[in-house]
Short mmCIF file of the C-alpha atoms (twelve columns), coordinates in Angstrom:
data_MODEL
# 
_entry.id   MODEL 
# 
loop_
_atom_site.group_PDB 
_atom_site.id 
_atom_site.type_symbol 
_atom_site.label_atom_id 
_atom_site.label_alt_id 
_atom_site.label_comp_id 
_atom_site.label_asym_id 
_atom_site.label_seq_id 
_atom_site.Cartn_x 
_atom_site.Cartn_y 
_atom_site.Cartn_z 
_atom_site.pdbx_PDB_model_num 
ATOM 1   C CA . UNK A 1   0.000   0.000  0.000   1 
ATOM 2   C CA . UNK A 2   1.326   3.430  -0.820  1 
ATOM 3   C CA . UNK A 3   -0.051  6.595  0.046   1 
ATOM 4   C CA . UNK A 4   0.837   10.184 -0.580  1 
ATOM 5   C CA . UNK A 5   1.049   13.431 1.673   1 
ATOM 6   C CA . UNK A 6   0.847   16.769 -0.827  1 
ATOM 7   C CA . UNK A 7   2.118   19.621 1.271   1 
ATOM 8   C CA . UNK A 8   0.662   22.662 -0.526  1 
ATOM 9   C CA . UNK A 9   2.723   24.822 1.811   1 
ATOM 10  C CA . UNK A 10  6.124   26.279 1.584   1 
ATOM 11  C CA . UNK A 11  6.730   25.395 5.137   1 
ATOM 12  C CA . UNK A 12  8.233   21.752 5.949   1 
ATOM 13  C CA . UNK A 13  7.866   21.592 9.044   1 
ATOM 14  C CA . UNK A 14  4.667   24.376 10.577  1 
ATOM 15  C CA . UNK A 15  1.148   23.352 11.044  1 
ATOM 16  C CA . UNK A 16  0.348   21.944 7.587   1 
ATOM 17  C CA . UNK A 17  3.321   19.932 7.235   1 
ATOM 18  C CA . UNK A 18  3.082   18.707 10.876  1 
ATOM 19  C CA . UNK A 19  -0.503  17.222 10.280  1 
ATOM 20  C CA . UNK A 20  0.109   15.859 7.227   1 
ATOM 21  C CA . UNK A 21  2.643   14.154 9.143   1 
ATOM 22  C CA . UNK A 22  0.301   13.432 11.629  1 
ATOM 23  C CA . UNK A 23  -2.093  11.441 8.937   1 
ATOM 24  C CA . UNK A 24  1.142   9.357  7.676   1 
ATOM 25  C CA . UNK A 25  1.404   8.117  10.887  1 
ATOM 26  C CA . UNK A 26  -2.032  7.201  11.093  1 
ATOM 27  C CA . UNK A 27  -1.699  5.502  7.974   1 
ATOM 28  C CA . UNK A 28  1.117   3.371  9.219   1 
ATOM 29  C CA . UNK A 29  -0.364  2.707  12.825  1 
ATOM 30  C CA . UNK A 30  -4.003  1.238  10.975  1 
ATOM 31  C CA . UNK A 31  -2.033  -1.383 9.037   1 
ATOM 32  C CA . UNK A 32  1.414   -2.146 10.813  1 
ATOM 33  C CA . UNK A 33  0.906   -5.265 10.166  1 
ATOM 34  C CA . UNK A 34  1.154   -4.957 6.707   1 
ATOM 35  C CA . UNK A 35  4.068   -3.281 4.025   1 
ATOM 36  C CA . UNK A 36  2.909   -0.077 3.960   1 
ATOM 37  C CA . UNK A 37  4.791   3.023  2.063   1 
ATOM 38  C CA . UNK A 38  4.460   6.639  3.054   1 
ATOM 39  C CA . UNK A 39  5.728   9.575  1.146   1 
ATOM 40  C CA . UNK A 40  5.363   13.203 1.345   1 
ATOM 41  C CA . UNK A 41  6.144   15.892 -1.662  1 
ATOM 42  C CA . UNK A 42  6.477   19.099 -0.758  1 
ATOM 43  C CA . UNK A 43  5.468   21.216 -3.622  1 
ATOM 44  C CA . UNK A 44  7.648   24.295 -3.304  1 
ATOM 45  C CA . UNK A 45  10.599  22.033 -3.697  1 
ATOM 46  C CA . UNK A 46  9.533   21.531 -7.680  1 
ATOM 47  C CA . UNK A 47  9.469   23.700 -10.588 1 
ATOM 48  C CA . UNK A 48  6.108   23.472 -12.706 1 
ATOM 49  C CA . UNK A 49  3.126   25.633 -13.741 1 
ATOM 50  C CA . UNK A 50  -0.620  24.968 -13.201 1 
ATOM 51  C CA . UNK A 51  -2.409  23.866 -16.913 1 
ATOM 52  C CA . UNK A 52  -1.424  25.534 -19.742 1 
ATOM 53  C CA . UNK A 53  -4.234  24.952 -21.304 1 
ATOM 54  C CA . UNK A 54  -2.986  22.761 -24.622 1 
ATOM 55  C CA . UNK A 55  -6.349  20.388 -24.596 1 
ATOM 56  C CA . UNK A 56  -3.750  17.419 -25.566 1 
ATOM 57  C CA . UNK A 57  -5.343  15.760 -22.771 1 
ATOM 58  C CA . UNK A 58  -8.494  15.973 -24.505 1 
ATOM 59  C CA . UNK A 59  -7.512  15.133 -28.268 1 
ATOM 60  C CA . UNK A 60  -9.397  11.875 -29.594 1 
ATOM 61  C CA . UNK A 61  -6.906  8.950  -30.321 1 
ATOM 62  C CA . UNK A 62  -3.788  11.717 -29.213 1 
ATOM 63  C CA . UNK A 63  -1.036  10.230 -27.468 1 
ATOM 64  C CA . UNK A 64  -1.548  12.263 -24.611 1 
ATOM 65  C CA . UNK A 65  -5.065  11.291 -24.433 1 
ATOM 66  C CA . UNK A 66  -6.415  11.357 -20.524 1 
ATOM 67  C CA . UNK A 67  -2.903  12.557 -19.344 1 
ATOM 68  C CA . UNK A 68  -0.863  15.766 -19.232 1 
ATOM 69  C CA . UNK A 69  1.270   16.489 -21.775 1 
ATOM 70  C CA . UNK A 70  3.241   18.768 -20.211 1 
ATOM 71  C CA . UNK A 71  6.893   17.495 -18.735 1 
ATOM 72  C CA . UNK A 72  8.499   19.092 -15.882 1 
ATOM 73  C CA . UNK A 73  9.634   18.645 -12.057 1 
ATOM 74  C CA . UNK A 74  5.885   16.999 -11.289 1 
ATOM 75  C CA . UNK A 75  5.030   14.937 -14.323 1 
ATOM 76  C CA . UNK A 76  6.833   11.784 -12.460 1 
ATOM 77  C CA . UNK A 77  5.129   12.871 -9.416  1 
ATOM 78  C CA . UNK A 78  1.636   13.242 -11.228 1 
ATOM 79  C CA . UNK A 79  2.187   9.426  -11.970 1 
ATOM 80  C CA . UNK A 80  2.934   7.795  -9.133  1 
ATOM 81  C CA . UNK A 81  0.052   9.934  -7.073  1 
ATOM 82  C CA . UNK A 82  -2.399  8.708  -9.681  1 
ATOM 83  C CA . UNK A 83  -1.900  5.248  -8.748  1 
ATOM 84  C CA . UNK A 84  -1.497  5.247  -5.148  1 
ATOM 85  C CA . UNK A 85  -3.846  3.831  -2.594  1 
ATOM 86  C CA . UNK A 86  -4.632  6.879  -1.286  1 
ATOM 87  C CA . UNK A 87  -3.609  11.175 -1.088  1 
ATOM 88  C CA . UNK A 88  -3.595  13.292 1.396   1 
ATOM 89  C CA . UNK A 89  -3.249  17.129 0.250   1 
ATOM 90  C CA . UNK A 90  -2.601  19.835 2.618   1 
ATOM 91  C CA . UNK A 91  -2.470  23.746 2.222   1 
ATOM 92  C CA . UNK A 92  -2.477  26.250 4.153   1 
ATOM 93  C CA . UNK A 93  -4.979  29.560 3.145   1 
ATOM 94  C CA . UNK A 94  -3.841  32.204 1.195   1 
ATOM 95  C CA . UNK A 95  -6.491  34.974 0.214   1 
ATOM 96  C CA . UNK A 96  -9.330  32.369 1.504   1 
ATOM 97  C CA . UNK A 97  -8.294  30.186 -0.866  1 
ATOM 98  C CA . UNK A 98  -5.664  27.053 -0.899  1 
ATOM 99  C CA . UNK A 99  -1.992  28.249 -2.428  1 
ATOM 100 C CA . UNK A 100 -1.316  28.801 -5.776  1 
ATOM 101 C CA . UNK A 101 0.965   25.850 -5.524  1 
ATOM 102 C CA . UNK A 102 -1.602  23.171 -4.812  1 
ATOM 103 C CA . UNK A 103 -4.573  25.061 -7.322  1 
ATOM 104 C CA . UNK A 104 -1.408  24.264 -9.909  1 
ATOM 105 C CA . UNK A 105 -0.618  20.594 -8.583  1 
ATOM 106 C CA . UNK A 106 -4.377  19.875 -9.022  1 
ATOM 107 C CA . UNK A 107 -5.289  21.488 -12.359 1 
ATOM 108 C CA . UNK A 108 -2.415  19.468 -13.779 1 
ATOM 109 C CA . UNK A 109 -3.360  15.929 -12.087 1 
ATOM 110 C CA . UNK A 110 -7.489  15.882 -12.076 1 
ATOM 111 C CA . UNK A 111 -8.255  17.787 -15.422 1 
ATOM 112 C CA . UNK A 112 -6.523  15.329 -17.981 1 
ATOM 113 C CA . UNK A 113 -8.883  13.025 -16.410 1 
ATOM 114 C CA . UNK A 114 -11.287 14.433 -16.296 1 
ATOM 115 C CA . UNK A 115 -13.254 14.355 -19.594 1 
ATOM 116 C CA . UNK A 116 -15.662 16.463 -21.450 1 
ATOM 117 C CA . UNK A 117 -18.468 14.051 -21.922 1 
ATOM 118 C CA . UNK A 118 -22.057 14.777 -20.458 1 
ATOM 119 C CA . UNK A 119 -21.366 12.771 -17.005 1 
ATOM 120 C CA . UNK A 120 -17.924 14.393 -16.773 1 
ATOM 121 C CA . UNK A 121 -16.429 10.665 -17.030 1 
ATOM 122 C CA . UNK A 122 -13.076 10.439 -14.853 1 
ATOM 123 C CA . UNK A 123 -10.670 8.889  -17.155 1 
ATOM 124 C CA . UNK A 124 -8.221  7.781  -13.990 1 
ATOM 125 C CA . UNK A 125 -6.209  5.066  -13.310 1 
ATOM 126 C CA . UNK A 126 -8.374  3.694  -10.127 1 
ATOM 127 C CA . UNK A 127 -10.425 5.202  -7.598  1 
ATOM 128 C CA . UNK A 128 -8.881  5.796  -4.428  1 
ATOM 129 C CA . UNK A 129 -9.107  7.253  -0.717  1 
ATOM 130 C CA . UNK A 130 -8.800  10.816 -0.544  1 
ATOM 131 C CA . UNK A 131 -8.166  13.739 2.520   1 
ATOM 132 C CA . UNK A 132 -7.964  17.498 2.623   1 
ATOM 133 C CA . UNK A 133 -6.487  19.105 5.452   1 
ATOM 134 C CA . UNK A 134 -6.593  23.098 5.372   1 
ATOM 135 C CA . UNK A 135 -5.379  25.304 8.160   1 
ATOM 136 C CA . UNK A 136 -5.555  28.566 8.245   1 
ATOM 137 C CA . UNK A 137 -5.338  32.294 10.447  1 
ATOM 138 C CA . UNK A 138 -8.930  32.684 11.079  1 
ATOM 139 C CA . UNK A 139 -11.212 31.902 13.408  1 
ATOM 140 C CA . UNK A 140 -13.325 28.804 12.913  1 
ATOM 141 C CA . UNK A 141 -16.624 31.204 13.623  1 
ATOM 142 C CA . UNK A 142 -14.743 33.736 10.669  1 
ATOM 143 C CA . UNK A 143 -14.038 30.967 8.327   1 
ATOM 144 C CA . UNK A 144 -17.867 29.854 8.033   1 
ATOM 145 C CA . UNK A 145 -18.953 33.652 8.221   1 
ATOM 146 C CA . UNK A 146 -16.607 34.737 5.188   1 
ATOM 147 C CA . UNK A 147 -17.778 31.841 2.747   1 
ATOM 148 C CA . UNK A 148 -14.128 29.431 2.889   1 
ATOM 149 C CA . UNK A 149 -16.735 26.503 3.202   1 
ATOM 150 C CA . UNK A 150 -18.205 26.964 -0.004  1 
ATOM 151 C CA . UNK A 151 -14.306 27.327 -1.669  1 
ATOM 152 C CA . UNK A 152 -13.489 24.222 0.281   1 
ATOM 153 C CA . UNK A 153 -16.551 22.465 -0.997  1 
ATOM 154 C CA . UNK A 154 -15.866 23.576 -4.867  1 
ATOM 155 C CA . UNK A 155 -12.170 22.268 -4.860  1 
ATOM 156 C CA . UNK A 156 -13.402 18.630 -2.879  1 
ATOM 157 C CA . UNK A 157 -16.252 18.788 -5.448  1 
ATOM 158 C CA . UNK A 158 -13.322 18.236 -8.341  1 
ATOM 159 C CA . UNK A 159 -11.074 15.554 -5.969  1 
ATOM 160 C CA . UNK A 160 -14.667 13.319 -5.531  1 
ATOM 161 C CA . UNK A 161 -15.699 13.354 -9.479  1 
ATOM 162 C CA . UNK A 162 -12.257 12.063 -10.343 1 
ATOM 163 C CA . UNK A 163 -10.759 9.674  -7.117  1 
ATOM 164 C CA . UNK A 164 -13.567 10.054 -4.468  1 
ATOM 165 C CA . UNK A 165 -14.834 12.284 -1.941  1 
ATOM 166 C CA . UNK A 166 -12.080 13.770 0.776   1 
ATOM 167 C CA . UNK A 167 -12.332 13.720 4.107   1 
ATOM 168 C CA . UNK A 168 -11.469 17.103 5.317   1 
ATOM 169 C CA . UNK A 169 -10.436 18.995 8.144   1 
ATOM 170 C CA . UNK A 170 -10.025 22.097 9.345   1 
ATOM 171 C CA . UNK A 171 -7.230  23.863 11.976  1 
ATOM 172 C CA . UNK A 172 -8.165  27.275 12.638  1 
ATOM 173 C CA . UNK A 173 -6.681  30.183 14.217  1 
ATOM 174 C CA . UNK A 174 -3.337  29.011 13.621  1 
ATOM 175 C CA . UNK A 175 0.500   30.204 15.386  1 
ATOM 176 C CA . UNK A 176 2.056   32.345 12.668  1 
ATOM 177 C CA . UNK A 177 5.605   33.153 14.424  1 
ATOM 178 C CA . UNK A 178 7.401   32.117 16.300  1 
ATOM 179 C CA . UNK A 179 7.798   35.728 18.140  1 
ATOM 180 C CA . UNK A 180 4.947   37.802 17.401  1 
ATOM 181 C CA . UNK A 181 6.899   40.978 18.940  1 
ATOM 182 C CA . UNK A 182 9.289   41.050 15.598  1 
ATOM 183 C CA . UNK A 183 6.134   41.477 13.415  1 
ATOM 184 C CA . UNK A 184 3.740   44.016 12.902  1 
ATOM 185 C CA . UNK A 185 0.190   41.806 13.850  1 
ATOM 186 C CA . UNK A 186 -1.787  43.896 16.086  1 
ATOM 187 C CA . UNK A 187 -5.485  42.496 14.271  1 
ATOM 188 C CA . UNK A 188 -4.129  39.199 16.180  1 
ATOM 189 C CA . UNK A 189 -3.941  38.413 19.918  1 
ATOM 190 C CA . UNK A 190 -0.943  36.703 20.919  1 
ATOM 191 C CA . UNK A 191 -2.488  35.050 24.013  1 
ATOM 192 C CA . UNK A 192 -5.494  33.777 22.058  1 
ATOM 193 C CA . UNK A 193 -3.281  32.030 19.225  1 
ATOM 194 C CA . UNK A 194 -0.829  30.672 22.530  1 
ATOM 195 C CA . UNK A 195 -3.587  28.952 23.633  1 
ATOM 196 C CA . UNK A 196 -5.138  27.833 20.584  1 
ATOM 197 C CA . UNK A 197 -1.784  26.115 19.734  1 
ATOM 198 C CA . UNK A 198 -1.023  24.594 23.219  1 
ATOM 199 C CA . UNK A 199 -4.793  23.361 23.370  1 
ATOM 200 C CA . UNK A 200 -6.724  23.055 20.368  1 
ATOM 201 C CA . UNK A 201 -3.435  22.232 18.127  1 
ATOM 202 C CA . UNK A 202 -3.149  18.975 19.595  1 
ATOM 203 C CA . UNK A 203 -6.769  18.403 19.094  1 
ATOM 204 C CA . UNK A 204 -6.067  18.677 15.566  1 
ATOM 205 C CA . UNK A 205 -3.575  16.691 15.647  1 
ATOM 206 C CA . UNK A 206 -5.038  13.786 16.758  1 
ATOM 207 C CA . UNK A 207 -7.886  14.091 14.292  1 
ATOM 208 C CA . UNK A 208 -5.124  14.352 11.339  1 
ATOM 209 C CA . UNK A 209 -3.813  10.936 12.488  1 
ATOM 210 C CA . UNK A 210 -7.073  9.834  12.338  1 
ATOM 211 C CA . UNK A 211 -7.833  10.721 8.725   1 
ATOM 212 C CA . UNK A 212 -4.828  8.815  8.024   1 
ATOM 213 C CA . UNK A 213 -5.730  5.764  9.760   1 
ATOM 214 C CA . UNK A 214 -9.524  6.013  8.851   1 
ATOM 215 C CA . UNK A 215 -8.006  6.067  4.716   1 
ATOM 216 C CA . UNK A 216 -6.725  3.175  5.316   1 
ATOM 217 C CA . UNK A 217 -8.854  1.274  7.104   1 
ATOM 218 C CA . UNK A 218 -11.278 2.549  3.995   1 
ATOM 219 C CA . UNK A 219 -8.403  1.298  1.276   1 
ATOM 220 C CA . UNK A 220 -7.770  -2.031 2.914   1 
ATOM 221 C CA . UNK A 221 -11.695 -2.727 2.830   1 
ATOM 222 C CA . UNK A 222 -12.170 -2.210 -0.543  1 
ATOM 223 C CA . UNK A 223 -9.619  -4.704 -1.224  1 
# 
């Protein structure tokens, strides 16, 4: 069994990486018993672009048919992902929205599957488990009140018609720095983010591992 962490976030080792991690180690703690792989790919290592928009995915009897045609430092990547037992992408939000680098990572792996027929046919390898962890600066209350659900629920929309529906989570009111007194942050209590970190982060935590070991208690049924 192999499955996939995508960290969407230039950090390797803040809150999105560290719950990704978390979920790996779900993963392997579900089925010790068994081989299991675990990799994570940390997107800002690579250098690639979101679609470009060629349609060779899309060309009848093209050799590029139902894949991307485009080759740089994720086209390996894009192929191994697409037939692993299970991803779990991570991103941090930028502008209420998950980075650039992820939006990019996921135009280029769901859209050559996805075809233009009139049930939207997913043209990929195999179906598979799939998890979205976001975390972000705002308040959980802020994040419903501003409209990030209905973002979240347009980008799993695109994950489900092609693999399957995520399970997703959310960490809110994350710790930015690590010395708020060297940044100019005064919209943001200090005290309030300490103990949303030394509480609630640990929370989150432990329901990170669980999305990994709940995707593969999910994978290992369905074989």
């Amino acid at each position: 069994m192999k499955i996939y962490a995508i960290n969407g976030s230039p950090r390797k080792n803040k809150n999105t990486a560290t719950l990704l991690k978390k979920a790996l180690e779900g993963v392997k703690y579900s089925i010790k018993d068994e081989e299991v792989q675990t990799d994570i790919i940390n997107l800002y290592d690579y250098n690639f672009t979101g679609c470009k928009s060629c349609f060779a995915c899309k060309k009848i009897d093209g050799k590029s048919y139902g894949k991307c045609a485009l080759r740089d430092d994720i086209s390996e990547i894009i192929e191994n992902v697409s037939q692993a037992d299970g991803i779990i992408f991570g991103s941090p939000i930028f502008f209420q929205n998950i980075t650039g680098e992820l939006k990019s990572f996921l135009e280029r792996l769901l859209f050559p599957y996805l075809t233009y027929d009139d049930k939207h046919t997913s043209l990929a390898p195999k179906k598979m488990p799939t998890a979205i962890i976001y975390t972000m600066n705002v308040t959980e209350e802020q994040m419903k009140k501003s409209g990030y659900v209905n973002t979240f629920n347009q980008i799993e929309s695109y994950i489900q018609a092609i693999f399957s529906k995520p399970e997703s989570m959310y960490s809110n009111n994350t710790y930015q720095f690590d010395d708020y007194s060297k940044y100019k942050s005064d919209l943001f209590s200090e005290e309030d983010k300490a103990k949303q970190r030394d509480i609630q982060f640990p929370l989150d935590c432990e329901k990170a591992f669980n999305i990994g070991e709940n995707m593969a208690k999910n994978k290992r049924n369905q074989n």
